[in-house]
PDB file of C-alpha atoms in Angstrom:
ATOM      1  CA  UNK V   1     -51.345 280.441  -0.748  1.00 83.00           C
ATOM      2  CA  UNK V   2     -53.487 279.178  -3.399  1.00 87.00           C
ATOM      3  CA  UNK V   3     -57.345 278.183  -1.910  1.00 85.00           C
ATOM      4  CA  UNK V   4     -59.025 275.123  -2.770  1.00 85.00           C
ATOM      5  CA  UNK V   5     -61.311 276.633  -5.860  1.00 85.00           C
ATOM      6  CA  UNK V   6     -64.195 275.581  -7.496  1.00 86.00           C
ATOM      7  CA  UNK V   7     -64.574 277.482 -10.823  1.00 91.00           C
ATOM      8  CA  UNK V   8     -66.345 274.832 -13.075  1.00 90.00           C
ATOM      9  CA  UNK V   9     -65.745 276.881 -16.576  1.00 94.00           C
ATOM     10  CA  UNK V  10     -62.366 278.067 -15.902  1.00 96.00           C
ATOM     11  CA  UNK V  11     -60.191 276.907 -18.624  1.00 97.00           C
ATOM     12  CA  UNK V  12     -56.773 278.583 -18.308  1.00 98.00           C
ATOM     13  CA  UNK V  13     -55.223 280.058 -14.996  1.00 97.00           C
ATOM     14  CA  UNK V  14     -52.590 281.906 -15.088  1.00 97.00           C
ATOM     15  CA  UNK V  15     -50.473 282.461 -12.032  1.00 96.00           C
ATOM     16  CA  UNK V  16     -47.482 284.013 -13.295  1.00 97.00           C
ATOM     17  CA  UNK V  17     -45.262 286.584 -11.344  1.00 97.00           C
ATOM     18  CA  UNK V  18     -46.459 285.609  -7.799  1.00 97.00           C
ATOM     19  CA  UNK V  19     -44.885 284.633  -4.538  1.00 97.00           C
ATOM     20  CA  UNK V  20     -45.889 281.106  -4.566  1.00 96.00           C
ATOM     21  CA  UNK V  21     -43.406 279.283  -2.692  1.00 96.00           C
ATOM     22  CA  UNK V  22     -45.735 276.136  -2.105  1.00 95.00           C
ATOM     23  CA  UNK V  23     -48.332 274.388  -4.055  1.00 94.00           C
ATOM     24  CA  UNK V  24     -50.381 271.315  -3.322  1.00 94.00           C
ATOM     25  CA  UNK V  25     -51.798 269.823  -6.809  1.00 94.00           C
ATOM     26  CA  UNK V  26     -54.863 268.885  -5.263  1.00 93.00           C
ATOM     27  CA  UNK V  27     -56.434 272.090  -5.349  1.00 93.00           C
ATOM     28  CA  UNK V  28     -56.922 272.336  -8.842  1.00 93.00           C
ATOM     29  CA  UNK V  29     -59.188 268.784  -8.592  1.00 92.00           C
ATOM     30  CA  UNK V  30     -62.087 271.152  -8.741  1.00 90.00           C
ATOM     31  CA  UNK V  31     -61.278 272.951 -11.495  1.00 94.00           C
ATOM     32  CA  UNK V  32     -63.015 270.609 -14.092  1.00 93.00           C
ATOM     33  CA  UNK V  33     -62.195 272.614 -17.283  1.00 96.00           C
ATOM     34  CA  UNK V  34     -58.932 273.475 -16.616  1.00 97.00           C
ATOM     35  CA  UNK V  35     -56.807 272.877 -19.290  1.00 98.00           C
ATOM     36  CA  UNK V  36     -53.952 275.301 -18.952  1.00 98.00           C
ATOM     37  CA  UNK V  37     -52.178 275.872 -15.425  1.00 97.00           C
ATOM     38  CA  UNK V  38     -49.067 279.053 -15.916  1.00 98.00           C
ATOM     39  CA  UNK V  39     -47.412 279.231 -12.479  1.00 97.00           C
ATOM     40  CA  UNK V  40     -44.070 280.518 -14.255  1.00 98.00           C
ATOM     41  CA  UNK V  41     -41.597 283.456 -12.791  1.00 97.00           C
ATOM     42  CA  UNK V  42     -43.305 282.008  -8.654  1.00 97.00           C
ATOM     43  CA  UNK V  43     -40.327 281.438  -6.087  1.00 97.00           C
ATOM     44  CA  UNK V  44     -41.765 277.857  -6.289  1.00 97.00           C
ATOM     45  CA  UNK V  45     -39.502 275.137  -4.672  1.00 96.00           C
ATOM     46  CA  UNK V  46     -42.294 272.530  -3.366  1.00 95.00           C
ATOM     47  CA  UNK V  47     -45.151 270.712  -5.175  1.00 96.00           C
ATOM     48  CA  UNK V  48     -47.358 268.278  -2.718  1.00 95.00           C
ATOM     49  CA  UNK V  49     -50.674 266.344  -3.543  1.00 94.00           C
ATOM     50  CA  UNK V  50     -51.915 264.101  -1.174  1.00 90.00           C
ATOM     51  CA  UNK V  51     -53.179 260.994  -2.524  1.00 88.00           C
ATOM     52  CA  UNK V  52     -56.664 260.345  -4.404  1.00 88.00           C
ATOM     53  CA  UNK V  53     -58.485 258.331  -6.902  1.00 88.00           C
ATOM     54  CA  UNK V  54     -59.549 261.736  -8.477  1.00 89.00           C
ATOM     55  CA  UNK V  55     -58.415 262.463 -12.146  1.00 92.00           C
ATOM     56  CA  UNK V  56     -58.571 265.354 -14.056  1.00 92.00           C
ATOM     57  CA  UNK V  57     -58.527 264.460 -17.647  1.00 93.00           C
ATOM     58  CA  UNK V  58     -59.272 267.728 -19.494  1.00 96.00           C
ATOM     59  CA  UNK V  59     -55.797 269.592 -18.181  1.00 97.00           C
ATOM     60  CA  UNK V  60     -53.124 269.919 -20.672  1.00 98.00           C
ATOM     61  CA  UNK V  61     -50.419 271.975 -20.604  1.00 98.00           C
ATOM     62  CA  UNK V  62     -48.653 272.730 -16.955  1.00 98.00           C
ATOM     63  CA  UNK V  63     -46.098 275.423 -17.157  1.00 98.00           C
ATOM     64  CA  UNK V  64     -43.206 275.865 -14.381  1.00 98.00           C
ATOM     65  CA  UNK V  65     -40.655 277.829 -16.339  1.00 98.00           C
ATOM     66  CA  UNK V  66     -38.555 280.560 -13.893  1.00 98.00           C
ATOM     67  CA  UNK V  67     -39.474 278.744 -10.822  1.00 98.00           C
ATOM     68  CA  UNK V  68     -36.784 277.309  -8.066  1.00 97.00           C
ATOM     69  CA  UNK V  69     -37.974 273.763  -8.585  1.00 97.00           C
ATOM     70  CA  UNK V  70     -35.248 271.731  -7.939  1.00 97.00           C
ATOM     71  CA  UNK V  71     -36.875 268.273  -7.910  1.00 97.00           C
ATOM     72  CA  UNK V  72     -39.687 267.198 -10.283  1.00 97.00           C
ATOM     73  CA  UNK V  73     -41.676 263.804  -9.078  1.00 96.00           C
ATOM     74  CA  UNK V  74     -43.809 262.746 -11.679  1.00 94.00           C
ATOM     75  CA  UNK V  75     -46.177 261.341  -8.974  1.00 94.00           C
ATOM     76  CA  UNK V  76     -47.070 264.776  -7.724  1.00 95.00           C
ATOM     77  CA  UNK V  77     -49.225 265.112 -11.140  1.00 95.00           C
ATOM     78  CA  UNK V  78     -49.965 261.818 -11.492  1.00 93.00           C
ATOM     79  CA  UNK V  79     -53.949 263.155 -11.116  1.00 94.00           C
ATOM     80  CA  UNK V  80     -53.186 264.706 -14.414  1.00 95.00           C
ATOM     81  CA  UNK V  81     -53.088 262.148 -16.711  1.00 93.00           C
ATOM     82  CA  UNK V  82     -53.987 263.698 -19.882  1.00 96.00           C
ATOM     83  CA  UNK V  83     -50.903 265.877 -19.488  1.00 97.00           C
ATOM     84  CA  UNK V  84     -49.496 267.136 -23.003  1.00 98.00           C
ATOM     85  CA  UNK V  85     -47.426 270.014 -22.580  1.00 98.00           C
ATOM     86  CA  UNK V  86     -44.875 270.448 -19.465  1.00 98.00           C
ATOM     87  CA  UNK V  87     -42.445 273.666 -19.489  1.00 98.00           C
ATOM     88  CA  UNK V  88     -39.659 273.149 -16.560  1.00 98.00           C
ATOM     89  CA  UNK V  89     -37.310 275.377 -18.736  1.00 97.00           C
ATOM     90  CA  UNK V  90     -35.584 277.917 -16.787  1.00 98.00           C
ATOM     91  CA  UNK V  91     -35.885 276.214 -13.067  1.00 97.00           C
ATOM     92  CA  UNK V  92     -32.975 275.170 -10.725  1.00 97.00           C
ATOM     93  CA  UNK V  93     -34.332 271.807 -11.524  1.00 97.00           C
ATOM     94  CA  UNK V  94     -31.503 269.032 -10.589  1.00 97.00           C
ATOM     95  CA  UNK V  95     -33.261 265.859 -10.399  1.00 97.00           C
ATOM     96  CA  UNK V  96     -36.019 264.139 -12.534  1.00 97.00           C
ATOM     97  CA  UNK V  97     -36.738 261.210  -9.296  1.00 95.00           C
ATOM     98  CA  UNK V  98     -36.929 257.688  -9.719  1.00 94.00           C
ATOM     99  CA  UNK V  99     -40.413 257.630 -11.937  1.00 93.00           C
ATOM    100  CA  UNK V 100     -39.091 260.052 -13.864  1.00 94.00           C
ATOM    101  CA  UNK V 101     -42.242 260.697 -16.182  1.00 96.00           C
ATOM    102  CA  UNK V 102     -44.113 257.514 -15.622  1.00 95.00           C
ATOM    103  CA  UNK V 103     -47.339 259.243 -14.090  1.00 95.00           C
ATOM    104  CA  UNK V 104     -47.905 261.410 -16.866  1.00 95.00           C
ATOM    105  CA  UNK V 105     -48.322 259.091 -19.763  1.00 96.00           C
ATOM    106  CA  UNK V 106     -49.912 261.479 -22.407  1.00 97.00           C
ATOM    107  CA  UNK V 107     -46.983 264.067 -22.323  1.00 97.00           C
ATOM    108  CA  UNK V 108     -45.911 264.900 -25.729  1.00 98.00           C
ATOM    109  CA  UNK V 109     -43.969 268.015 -25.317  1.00 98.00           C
ATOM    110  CA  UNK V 110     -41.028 268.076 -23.143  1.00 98.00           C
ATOM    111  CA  UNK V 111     -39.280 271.544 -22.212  1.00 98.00           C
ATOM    112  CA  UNK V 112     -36.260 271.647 -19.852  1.00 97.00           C
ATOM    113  CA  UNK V 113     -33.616 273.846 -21.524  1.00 96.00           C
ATOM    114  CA  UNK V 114     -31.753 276.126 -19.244  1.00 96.00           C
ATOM    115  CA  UNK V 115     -32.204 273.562 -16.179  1.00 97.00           C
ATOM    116  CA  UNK V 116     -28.860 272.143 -14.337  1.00 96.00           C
ATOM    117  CA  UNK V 117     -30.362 268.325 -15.046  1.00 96.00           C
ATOM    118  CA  UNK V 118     -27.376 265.968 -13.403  1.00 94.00           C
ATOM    119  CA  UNK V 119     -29.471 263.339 -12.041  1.00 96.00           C
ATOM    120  CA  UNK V 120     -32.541 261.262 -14.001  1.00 95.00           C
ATOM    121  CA  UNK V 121     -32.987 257.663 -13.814  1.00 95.00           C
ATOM    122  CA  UNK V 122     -31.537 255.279 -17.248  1.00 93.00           C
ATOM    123  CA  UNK V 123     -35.725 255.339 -17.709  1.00 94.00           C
ATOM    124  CA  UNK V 124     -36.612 258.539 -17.232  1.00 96.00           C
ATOM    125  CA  UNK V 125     -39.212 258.609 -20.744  1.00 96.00           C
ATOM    126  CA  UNK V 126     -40.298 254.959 -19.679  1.00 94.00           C
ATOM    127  CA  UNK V 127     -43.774 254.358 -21.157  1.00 93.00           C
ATOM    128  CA  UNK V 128     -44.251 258.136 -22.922  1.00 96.00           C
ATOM    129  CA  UNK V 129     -45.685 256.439 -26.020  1.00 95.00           C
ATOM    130  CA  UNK V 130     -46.806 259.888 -26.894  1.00 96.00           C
ATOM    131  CA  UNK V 131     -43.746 261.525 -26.932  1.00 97.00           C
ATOM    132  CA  UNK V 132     -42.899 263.560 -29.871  1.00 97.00           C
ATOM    133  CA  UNK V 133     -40.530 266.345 -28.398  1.00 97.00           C
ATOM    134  CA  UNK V 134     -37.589 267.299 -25.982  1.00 98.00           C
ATOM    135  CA  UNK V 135     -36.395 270.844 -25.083  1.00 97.00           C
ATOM    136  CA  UNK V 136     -33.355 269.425 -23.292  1.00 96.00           C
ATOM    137  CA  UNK V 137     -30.282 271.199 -21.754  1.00 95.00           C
ATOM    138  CA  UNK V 138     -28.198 268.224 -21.859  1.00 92.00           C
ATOM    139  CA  UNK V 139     -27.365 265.725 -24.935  1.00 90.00           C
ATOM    140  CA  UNK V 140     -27.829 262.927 -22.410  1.00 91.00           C
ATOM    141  CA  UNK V 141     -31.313 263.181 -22.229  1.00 94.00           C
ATOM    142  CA  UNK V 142     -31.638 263.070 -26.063  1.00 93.00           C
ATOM    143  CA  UNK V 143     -29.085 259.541 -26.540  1.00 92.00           C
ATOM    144  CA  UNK V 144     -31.056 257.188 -28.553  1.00 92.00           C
ATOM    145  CA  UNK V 145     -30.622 254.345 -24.899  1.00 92.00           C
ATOM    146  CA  UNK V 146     -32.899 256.723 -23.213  1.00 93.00           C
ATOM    147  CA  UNK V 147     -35.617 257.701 -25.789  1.00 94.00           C
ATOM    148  CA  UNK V 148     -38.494 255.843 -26.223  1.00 93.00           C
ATOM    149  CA  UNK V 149     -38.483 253.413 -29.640  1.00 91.00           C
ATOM    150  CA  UNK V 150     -40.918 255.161 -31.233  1.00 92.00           C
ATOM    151  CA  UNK V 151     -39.136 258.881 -30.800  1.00 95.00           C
ATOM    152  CA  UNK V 152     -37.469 260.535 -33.615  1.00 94.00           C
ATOM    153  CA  UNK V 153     -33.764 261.532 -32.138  1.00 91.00           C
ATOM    154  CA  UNK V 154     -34.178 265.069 -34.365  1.00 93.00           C
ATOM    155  CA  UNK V 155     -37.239 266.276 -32.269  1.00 97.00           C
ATOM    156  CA  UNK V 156     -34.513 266.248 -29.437  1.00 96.00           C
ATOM    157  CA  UNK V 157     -33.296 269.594 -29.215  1.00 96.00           C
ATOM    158  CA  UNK V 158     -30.012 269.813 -26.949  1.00 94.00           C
ATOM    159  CA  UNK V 159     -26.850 271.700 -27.083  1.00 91.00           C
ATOM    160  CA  UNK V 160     -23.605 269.576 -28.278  1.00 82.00           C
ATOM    161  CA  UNK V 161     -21.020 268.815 -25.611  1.00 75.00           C
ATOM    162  CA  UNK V 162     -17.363 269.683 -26.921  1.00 67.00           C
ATOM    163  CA  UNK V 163     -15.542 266.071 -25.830  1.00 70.00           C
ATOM    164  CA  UNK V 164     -18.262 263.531 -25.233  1.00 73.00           C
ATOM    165  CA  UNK V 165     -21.200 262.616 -27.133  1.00 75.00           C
ATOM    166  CA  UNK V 166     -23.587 259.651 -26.426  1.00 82.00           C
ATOM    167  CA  UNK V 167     -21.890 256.925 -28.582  1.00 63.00           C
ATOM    168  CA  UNK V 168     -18.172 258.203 -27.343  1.00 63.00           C
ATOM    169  CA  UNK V 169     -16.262 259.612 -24.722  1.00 62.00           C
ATOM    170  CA  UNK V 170     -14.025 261.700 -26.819  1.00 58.00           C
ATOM    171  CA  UNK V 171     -16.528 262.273 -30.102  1.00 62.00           C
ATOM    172  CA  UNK V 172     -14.001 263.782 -32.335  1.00 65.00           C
ATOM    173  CA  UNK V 173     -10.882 261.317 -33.563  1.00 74.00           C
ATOM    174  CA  UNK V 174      -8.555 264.265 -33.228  1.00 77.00           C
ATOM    175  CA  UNK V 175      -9.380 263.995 -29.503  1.00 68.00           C
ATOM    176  CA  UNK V 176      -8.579 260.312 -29.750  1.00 69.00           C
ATOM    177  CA  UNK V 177      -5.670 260.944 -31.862  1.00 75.00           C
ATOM    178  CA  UNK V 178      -4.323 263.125 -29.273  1.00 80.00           C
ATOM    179  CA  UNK V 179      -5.004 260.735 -26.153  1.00 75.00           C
ATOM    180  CA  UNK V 180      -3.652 258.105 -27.911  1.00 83.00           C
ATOM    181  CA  UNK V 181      -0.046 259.715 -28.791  1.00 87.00           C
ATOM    182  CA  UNK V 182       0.186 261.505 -25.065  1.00 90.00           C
ATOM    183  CA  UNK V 183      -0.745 257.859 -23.516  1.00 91.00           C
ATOM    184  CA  UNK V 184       2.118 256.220 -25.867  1.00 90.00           C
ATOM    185  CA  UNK V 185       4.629 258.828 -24.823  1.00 91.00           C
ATOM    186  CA  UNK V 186       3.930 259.085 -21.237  1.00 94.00           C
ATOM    187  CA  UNK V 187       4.484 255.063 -21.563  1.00 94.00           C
ATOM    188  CA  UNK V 188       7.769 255.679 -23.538  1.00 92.00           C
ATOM    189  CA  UNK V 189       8.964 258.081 -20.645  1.00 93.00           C
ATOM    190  CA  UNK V 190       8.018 255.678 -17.627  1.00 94.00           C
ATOM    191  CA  UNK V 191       9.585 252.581 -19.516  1.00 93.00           C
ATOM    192  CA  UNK V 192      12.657 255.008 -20.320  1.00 92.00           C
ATOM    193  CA  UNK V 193      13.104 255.977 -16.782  1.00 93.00           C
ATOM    194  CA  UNK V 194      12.633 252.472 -15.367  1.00 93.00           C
ATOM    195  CA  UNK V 195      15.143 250.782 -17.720  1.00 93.00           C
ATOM    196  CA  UNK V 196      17.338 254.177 -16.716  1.00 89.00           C
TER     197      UNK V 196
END
């Protein structure tokens, strides 16, 4: 469990290689020089706050790396709002919810490589006007549809898929080449056999 604390010149907590399982945001409210929060290499699969018109403004940099998240809700840490720095490389993490980052509006660094990402919404970086770069395990999270207008697409680090890329479904035109010819024989063959 992590206690409700009240450590007024605490400025970086670090957490890592505990059994945290569970964490409510709220109890880092009273932490009001906080600026970095390391929970990584924590068997951590739930993040809670309860609602409250409470900010903290001074925290920073939030990292989750090695945990079993599996869903990240933006609105868990929307009492962060000053929020620059967010490591959710390494997790189990699978979904990026509805707001995807909408409640943490300052975040400028962006790390999620070697996270199973399948499911994000088409505007997951919505309103990240601070943006600058992406640690992503996925191309599709780095297609230009998806970034904000402001982001440079080369401060989107993500590995290359082998067929597909974000303008085409087969990126390379010996792939096309290919499909093409097997989809003109296998016509041949059926028209063949019909007239046959």
């Amino acid at each position: 469990n992590i206690p409700q604390m009240t450590l007024p010149n605490l400025q970086h907590l670090d957490l890592t290689d505990n059994v945290i399982e569970e964490m409510n945001t709220n109890v880092f409210l009273g932490l009001l020089n906080l600026k970095v929060l390391v929970l990584t290499r924590n068997p951590l699969e739930t993040i809670t706050s309860e609602p409250t018109n409470q900010h903290h403004y001074v925290l920073r940099t939030i990292d989750l790396s090695f945990t079993k998240l599996k869903v990240f809700s933006s609105s868990k840490f929307s009492a962060f709002r000053m929020l620059q720095y967010l490591n959710l490389s390494h997790t189990a993490l699978e979904t990026i919810d509805q707001d995807g980052f909408r409640h943490t509006p300052a975040l400028v660094n962006l790390d999620v490589r070697a996270s199973p990402v399948i499911k994000f919404p088409a505007d997951v970086f919505e309103g990240l006007t601070d943006l600058r770069q992406i640690f992503s395990p996925t191309y599709k999270l780095c297609c230009r549809q998806l970034l904000p207008s402001h982001f440079d697409e080369h401060f989107c680090e993500a590995p290359q898929d082998e067929i597909s890329s974000c303008e085409d479904l087969l990126r390379s035109e010996m792939y096309r080449l290919s499909l093409w010819m097997m989809s003109v024989l296998a016509l041949t063959g059926n028209m063949f056999c019909l007239v046959f």
